[in-house]
mmCIF file of C-alpha atoms in Angstrom:
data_model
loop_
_atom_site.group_PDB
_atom_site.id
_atom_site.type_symbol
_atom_site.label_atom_id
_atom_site.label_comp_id
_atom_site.label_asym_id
_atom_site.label_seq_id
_atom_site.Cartn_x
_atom_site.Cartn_y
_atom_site.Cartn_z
ATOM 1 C CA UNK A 1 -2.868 6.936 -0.982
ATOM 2 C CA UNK A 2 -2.054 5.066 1.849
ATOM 3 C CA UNK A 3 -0.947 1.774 0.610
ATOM 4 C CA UNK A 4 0.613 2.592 -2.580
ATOM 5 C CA UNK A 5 -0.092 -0.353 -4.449
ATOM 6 C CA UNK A 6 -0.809 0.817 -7.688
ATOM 7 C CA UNK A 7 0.266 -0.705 -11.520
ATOM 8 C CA UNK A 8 -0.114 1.238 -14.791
ATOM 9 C CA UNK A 9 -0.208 -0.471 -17.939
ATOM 10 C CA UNK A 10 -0.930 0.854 -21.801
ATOM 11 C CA UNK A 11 -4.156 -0.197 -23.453
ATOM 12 C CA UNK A 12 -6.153 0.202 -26.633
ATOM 13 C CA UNK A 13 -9.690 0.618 -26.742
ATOM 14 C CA UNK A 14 -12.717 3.094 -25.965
ATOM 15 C CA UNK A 15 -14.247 4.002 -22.510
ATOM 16 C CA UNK A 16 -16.935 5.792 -22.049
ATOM 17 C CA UNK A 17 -17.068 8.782 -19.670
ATOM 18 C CA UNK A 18 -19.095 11.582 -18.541
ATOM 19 C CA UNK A 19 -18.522 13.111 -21.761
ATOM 20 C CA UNK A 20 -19.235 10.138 -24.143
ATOM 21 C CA UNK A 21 -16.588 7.822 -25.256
ATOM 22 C CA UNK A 22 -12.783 8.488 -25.395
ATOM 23 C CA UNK A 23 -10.121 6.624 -27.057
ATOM 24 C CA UNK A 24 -8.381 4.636 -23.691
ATOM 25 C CA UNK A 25 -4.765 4.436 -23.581
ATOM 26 C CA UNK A 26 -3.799 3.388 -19.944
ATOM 27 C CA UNK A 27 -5.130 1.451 -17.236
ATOM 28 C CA UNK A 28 -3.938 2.434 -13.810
ATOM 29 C CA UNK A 29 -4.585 -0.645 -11.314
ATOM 30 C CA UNK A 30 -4.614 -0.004 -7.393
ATOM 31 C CA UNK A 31 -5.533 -1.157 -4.252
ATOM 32 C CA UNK A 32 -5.953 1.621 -1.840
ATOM 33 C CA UNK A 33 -8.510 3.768 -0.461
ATOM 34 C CA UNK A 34 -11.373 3.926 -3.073
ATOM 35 C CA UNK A 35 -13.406 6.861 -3.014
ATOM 36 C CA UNK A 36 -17.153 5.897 -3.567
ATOM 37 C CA UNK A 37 -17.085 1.758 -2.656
ATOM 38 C CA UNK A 38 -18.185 1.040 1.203
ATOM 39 C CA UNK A 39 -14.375 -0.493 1.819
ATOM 40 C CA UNK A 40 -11.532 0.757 3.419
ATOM 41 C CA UNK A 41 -9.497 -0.144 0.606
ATOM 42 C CA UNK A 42 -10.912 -2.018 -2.847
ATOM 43 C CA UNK A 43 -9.395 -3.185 -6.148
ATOM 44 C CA UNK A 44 -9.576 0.029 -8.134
ATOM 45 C CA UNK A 45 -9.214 0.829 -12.118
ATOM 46 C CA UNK A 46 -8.917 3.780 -13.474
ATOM 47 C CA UNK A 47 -9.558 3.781 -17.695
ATOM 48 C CA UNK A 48 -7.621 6.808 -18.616
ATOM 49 C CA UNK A 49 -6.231 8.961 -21.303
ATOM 50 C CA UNK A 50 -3.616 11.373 -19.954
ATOM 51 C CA UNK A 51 -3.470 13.196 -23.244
ATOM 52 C CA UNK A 52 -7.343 14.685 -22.418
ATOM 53 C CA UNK A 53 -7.022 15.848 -18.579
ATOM 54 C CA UNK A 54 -8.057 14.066 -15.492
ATOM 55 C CA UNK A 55 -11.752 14.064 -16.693
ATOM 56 C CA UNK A 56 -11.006 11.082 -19.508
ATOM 57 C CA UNK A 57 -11.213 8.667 -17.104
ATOM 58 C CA UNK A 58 -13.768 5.094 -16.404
ATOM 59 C CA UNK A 59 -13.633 4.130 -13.071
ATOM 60 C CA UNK A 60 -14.835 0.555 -10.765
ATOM 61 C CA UNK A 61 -14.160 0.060 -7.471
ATOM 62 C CA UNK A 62 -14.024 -3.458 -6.859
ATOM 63 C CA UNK A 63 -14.056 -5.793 -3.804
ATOM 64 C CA UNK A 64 -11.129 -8.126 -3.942
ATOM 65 C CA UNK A 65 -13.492 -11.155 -4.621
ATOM 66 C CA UNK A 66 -14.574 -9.346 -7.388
ATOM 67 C CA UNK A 67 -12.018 -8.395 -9.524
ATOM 68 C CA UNK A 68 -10.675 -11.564 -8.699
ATOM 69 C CA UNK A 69 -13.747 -13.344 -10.414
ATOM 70 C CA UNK A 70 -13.161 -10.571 -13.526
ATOM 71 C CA UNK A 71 -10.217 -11.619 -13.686
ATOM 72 C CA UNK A 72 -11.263 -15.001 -14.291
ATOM 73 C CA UNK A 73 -13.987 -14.344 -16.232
ATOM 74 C CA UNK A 74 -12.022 -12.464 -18.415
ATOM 75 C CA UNK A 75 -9.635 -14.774 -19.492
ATOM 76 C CA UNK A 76 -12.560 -17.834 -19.594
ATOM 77 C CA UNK A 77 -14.448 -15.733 -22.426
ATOM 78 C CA UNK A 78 -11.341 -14.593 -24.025
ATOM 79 C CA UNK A 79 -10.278 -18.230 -24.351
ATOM 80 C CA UNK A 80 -13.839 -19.219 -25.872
ATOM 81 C CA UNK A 81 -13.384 -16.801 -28.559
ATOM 82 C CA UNK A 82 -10.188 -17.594 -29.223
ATOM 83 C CA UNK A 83 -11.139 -21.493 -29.115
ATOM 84 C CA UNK A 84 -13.965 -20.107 -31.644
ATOM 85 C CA UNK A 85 -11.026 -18.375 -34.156
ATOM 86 C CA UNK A 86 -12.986 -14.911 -33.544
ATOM 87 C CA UNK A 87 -10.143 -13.144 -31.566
ATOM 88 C CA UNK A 88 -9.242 -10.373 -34.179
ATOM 89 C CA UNK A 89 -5.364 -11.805 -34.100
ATOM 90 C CA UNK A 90 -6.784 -14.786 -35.503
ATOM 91 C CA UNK A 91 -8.808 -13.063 -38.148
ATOM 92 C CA UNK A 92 -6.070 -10.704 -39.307
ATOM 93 C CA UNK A 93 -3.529 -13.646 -39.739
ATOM 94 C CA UNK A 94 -6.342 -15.684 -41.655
ATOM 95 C CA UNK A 95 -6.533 -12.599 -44.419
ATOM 96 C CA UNK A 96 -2.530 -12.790 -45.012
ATOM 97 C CA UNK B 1 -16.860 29.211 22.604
ATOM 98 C CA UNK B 2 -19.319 30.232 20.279
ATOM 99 C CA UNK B 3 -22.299 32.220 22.491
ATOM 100 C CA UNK B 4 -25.799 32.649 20.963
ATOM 101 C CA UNK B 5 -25.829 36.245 21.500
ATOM 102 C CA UNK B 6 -22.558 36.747 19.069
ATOM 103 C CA UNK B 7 -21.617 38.059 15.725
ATOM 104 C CA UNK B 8 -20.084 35.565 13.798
ATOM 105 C CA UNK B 9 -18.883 35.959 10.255
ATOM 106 C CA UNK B 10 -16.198 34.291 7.983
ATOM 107 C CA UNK B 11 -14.775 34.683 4.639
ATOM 108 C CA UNK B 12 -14.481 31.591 2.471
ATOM 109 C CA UNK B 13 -12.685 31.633 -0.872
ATOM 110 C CA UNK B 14 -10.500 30.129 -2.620
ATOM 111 C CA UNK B 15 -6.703 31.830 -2.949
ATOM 112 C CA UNK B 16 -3.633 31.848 -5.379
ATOM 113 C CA UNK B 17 -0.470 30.964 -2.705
ATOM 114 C CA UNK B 18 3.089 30.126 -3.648
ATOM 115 C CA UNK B 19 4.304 26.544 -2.816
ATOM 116 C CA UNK B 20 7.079 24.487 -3.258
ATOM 117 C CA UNK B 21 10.329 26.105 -5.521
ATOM 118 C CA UNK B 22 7.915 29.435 -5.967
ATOM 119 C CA UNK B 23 5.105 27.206 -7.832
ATOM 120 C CA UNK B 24 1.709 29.505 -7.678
ATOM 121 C CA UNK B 25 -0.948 27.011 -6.679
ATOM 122 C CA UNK B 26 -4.634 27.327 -5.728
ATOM 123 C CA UNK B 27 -6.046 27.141 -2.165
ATOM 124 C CA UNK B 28 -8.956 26.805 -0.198
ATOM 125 C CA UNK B 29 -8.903 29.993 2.722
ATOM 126 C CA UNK B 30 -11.042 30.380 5.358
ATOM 127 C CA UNK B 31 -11.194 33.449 7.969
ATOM 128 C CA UNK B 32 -13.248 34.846 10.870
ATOM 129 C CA UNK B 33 -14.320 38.607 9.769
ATOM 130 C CA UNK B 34 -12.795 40.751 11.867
ATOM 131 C CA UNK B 35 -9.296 42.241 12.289
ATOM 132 C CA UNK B 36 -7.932 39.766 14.972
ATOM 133 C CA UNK B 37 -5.083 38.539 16.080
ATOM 134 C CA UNK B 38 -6.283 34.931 14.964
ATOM 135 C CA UNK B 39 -4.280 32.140 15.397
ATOM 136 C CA UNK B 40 -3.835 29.873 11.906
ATOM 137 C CA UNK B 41 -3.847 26.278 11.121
ATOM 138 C CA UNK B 42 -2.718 24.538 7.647
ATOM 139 C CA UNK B 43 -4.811 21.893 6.578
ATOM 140 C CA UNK B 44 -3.140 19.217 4.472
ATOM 141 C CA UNK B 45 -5.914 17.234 2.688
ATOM 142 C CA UNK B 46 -5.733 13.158 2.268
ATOM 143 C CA UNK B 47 -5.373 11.005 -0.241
ATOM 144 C CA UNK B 48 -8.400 11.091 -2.253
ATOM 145 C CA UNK B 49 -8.181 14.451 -2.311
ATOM 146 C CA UNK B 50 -8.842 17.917 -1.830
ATOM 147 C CA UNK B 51 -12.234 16.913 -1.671
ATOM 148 C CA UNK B 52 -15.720 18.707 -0.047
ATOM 149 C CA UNK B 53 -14.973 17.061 3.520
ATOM 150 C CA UNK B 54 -11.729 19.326 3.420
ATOM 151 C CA UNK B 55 -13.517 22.363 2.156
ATOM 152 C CA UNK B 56 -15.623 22.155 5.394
ATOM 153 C CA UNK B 57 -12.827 21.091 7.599
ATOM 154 C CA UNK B 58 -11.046 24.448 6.449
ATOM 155 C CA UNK B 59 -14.935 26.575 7.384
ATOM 156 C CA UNK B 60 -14.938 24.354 10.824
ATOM 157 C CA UNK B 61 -11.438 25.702 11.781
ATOM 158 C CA UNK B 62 -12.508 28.950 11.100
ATOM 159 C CA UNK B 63 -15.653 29.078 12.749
ATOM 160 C CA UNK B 64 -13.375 28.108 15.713
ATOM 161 C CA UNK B 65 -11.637 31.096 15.065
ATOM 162 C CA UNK B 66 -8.523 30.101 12.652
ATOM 163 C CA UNK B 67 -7.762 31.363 9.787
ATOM 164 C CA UNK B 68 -7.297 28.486 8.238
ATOM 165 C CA UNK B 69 -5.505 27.487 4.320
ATOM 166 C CA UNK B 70 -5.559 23.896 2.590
ATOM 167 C CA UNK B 71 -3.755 23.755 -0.330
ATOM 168 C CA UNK B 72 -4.262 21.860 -3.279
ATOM 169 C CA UNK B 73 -1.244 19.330 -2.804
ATOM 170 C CA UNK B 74 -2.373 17.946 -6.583
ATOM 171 C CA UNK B 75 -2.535 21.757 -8.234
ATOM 172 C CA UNK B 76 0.218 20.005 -10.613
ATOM 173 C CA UNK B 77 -1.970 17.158 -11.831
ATOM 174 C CA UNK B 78 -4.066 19.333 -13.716
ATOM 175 C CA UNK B 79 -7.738 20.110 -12.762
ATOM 176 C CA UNK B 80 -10.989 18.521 -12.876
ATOM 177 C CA UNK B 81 -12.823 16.972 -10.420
ATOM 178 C CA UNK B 82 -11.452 16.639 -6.958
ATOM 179 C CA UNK B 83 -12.169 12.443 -7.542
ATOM 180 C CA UNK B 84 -10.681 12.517 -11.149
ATOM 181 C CA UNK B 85 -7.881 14.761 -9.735
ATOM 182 C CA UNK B 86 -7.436 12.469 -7.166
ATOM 183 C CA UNK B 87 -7.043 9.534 -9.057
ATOM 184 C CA UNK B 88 -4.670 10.467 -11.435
ATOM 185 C CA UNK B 89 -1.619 11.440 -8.327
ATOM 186 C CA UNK B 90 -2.607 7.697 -6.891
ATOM 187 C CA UNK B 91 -1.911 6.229 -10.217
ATOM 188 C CA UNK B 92 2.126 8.440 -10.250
ATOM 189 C CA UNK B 93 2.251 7.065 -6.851
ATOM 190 C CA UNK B 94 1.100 10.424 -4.813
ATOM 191 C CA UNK B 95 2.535 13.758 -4.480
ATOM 192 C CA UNK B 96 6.618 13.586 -4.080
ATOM 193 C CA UNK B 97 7.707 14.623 -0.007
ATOM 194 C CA UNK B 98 9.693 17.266 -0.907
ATOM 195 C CA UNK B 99 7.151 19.064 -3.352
ATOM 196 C CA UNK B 100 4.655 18.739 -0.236
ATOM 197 C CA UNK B 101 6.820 19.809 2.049
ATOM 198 C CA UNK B 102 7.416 23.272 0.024
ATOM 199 C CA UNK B 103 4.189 23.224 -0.397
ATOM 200 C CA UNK B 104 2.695 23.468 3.331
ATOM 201 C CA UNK B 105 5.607 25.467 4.417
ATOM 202 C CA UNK B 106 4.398 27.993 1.841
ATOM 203 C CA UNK B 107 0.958 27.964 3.247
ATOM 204 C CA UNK B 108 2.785 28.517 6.791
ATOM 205 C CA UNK B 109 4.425 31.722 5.379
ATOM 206 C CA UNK B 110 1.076 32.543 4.168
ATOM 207 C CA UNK B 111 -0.849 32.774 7.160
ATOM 208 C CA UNK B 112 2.181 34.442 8.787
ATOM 209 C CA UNK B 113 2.185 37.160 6.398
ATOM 210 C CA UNK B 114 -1.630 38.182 6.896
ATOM 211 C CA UNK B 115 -2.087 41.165 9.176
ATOM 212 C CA UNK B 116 -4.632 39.385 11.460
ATOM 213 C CA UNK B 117 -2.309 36.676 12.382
ATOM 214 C CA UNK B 118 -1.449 36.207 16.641
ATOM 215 C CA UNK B 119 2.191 34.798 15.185
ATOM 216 C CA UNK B 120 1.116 30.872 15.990
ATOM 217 C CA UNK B 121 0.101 28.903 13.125
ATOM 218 C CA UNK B 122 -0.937 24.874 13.620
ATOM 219 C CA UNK B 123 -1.118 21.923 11.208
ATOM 220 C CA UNK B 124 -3.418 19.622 10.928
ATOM 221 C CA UNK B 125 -3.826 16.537 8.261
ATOM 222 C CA UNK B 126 -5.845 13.082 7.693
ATOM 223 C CA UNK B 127 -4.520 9.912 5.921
ATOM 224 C CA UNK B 128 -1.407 11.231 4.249
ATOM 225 C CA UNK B 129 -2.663 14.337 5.079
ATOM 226 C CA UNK B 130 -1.376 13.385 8.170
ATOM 227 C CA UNK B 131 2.082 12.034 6.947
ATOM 228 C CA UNK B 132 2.617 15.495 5.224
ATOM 229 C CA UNK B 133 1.788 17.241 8.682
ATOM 230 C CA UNK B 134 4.041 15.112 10.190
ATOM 231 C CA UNK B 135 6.834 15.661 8.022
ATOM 232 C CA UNK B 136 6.309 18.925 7.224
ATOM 233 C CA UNK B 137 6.522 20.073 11.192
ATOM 234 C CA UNK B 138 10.151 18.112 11.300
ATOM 235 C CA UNK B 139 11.385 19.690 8.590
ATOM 236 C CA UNK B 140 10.090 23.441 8.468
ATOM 237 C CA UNK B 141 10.516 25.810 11.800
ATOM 238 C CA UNK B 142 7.966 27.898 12.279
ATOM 239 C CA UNK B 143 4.749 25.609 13.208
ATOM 240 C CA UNK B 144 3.493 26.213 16.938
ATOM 241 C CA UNK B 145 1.669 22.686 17.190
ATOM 242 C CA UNK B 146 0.957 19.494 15.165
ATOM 243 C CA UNK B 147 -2.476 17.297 14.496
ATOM 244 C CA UNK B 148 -1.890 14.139 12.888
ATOM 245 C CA UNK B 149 -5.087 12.002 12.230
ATOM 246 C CA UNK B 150 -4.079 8.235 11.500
ATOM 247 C CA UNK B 151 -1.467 9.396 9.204
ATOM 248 C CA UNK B 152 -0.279 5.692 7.464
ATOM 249 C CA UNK B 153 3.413 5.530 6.204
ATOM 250 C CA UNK B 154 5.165 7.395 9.518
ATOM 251 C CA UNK B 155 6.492 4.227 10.401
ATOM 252 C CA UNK B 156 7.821 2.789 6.911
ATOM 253 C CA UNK B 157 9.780 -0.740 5.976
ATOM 254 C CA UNK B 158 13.245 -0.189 3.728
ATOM 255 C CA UNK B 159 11.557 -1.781 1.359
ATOM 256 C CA UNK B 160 8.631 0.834 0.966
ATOM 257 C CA UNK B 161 10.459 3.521 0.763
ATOM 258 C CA UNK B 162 10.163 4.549 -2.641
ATOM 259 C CA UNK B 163 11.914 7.773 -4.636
ATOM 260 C CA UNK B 164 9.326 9.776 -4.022
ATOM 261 C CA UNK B 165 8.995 9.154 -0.417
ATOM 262 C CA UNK B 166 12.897 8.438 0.113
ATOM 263 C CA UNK B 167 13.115 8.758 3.788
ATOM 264 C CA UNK B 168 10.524 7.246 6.582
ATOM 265 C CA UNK B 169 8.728 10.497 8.461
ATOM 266 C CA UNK B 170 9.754 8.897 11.431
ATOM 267 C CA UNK B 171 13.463 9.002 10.993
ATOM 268 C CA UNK B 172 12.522 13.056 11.404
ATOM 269 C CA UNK B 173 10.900 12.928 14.498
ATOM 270 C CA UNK B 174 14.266 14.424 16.551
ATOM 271 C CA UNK B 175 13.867 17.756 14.707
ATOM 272 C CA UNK B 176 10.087 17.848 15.446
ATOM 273 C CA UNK B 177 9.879 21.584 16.896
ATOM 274 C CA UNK B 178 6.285 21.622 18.078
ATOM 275 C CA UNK B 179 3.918 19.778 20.485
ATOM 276 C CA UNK B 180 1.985 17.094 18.305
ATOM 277 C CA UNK B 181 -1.430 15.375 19.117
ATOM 278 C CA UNK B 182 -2.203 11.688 17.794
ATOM 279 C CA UNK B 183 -5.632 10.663 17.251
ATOM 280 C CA UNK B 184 -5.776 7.202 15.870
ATOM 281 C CA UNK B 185 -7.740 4.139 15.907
ATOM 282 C CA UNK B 186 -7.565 0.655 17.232
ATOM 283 C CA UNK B 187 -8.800 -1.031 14.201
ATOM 284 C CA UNK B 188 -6.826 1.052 11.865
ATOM 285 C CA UNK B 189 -4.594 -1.128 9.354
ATOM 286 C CA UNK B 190 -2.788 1.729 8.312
ATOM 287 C CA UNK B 191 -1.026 2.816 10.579
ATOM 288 C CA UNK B 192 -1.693 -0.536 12.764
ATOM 289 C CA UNK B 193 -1.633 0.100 16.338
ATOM 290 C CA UNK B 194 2.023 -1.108 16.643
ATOM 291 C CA UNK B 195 3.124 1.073 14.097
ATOM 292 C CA UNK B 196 1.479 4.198 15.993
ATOM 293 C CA UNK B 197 3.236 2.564 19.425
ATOM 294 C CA UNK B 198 6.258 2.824 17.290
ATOM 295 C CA UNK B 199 5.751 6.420 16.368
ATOM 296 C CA UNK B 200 5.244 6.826 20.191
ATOM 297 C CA UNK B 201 8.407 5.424 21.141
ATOM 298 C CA UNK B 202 10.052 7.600 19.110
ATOM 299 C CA UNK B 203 8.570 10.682 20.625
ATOM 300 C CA UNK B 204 9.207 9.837 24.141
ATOM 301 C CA UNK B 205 12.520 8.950 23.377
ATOM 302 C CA UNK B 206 13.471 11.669 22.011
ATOM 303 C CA UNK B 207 11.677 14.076 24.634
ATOM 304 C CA UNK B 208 9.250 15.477 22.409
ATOM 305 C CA UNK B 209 5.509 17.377 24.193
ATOM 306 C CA UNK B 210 2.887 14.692 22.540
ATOM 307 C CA UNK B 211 -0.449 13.497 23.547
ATOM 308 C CA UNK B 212 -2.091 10.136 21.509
ATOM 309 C CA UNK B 213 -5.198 8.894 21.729
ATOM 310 C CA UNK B 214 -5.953 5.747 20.145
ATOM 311 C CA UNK B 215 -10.043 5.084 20.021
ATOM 312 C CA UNK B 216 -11.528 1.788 20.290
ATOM 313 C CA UNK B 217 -14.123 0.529 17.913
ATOM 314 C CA UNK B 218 -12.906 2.840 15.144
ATOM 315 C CA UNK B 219 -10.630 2.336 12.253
ATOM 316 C CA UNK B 220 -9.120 4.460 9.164
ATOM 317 C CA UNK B 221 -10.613 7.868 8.907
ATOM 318 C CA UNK B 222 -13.389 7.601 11.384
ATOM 319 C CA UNK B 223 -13.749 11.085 11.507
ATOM 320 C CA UNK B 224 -15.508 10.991 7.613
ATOM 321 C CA UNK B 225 -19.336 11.218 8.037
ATOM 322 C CA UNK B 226 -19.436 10.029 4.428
ATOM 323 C CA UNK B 227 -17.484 6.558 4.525
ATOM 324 C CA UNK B 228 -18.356 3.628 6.283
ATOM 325 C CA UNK B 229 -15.676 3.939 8.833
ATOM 326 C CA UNK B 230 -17.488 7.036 10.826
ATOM 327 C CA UNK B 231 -18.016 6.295 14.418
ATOM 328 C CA UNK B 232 -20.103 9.323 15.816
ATOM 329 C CA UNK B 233 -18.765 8.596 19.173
ATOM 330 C CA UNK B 234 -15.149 8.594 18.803
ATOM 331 C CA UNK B 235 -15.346 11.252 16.049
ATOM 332 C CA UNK B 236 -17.132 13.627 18.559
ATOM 333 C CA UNK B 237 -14.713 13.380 21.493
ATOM 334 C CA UNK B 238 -11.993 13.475 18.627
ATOM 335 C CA UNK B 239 -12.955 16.614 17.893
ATOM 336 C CA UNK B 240 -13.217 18.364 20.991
ATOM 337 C CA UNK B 241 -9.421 16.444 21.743
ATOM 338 C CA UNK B 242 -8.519 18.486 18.838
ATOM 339 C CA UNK B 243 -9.893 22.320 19.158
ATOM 340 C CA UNK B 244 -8.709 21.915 23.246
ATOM 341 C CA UNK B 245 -5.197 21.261 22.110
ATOM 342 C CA UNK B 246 -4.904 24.034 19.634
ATOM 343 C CA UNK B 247 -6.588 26.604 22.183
ATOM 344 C CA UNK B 248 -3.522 25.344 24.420
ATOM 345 C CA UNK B 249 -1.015 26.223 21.999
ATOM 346 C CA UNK B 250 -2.104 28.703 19.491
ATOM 347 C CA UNK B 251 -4.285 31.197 21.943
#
């Protein structure tokens, strides 16, 4: 790509593809060229897992304002739950 | 030029080739029917991809009477969709130089080995498509001219080089062996119009046969009648810039 910008990072979870859901296991964070999004370059994220071919991947193509605001967003309901006690860390220590 | 009253035929398919250290990868090939001679052109796809635009880039150049080869640069990255493909060589940071190099120098030896070949064989890429070009005709003889389309990352800070792409294209440009043409445009961010006057530079002073055009009103990849960059204008009079310099060269 033409900028190069790109961040991968390990993750647990589930996406769900073109072939139903898949266990996730990487996140690979850009900003370059995106291939579908009307920009010349976006935020892009790739949901991946290596382990099942090129196909096991979730894709958004985001416009910097808005992965900026998911970004936020993010962290404002994570914080809620956690302000709650329902973030599963909070659970599991509970049961010990 | 194509006459009404003409035959015209061509073979699309795609091909097995060997690339860089031997590596057997697949291929898109296009040919006019007939026995020849044809001249040849590589085409080196862009970063998202050896995609449908390059499929019909590689039938254009043939229906101009090329036989024309793009390789799939990402053959090592497994297979899948051209997007999904795609997206997994931007996340390892692209294709490494070297391994592209090998790779379009293959596809050179190729073409040259075909019995329908006139002995000239061109190279033409997009994007980094137009990087590898770039690169590829300073570091392998044997190309007889050079088409780089806004290829980004010729003109490269210390600090981006990166150990994939160790060395800046443009620190290759004395050992370019073949006349190059530039199509770029104002509005472009990468490369900006300083970096391509940079590029420039570096051509005149080293007394290398080039011809640039930088178009106004258009930016990255203008020529892509899918994105929102096309610009009808600029990409027709690109085009025609593009099959008169080859006709010059590889006839």
């Amino acid at each position: 790509m033409c900028t190069m910008i790109v961040e991968q990072v390990a993750i647990e979870g589930s996406g769900k593809g073109t072939s139903g859901w898949f266990p996730v296991r990487q996140a690979n964070v850009s900003y370059d060229h995106p291939f579908d999004a009307p920009l010349e370059h976006a935020l892009n994220i790739d949901f991946v897992n290596e382990a099942q071919g090129p196909g096991a991947r979730v894709a958004v193509e985001l416009s910097e304002a808005s992965a900026r605001t998911l970004v936020e967003t993010i962290l404002a309901v994570l914080n809620r739950a956690e302000a709650g006690g329902h973030l599963e860390t909070q659970i599991s220590a509970k049961l010990r | 030029m194509y006459q009404t009253n003409m035959y015209e035929g061509m073979l699309a398919e795609t091909v097995m080739m060997h690339g860089h250290q031997g590596d057997l990868i697949n291929a898109y090939f296009a040919r006019p029917l007939g026995p020849g001679p044809f001249p040849s052109m590589v085409l080196v796809h862009h970063a998202p991809g050896w995609d449908e635009w390059y499929r019909e880039a590689t039938r254009k150049f043939a229906h101009h009477g090329y036989a024309t080869i793009s390789p799939n640069l990402y053959a090592r990255e497994g297979h899948g969709t051209p997007e999904d493909v795609a997206a997994k060589a931007r996340a390892g940071g692209g294709v490494a130089d070297d391994q592209a190099v090998g790779d379009l120098a293959g596809a050179m030896q190729f073409l040259r080995s075909q019995p329908y070949s006139n002995g000239k064989v061109g190279i033409f890429g997009t994007c980094s498509g137009g990087r590898h070009a770039y690169l590829t005709a300073c570091q392998t003889p044997g190309f007889d001219a050079l088409v780089d389309c806004w290829g980004g990352r010729v003109v490269m800070a210390k600090e981006d080089l990166t150990p994939k792409q160790p060395v800046a294209p443009l620190d290759y440009t004395q050992a370019l062996s073949c006349p190059i043409l530039g199509i770029f445009g104002e509005e472009d961010r990468s490369p900006t119009p300083e970096q391509v006057a940079q590029q420039e530079a570096a051509l005149k002073q080293h007394g290398k046969n080039y011809e640039f055009h930088m178009y106004p009103k258009a930016g990255h990849g203008f020529f892509y009648y899918d994105r929102p960059n096309y610009r009808q204008e600029q990409t027709v009079d690109g085009w025609k810039k593009v099959f008169a310099f080859l006709e010059k060269y590889l006839a």
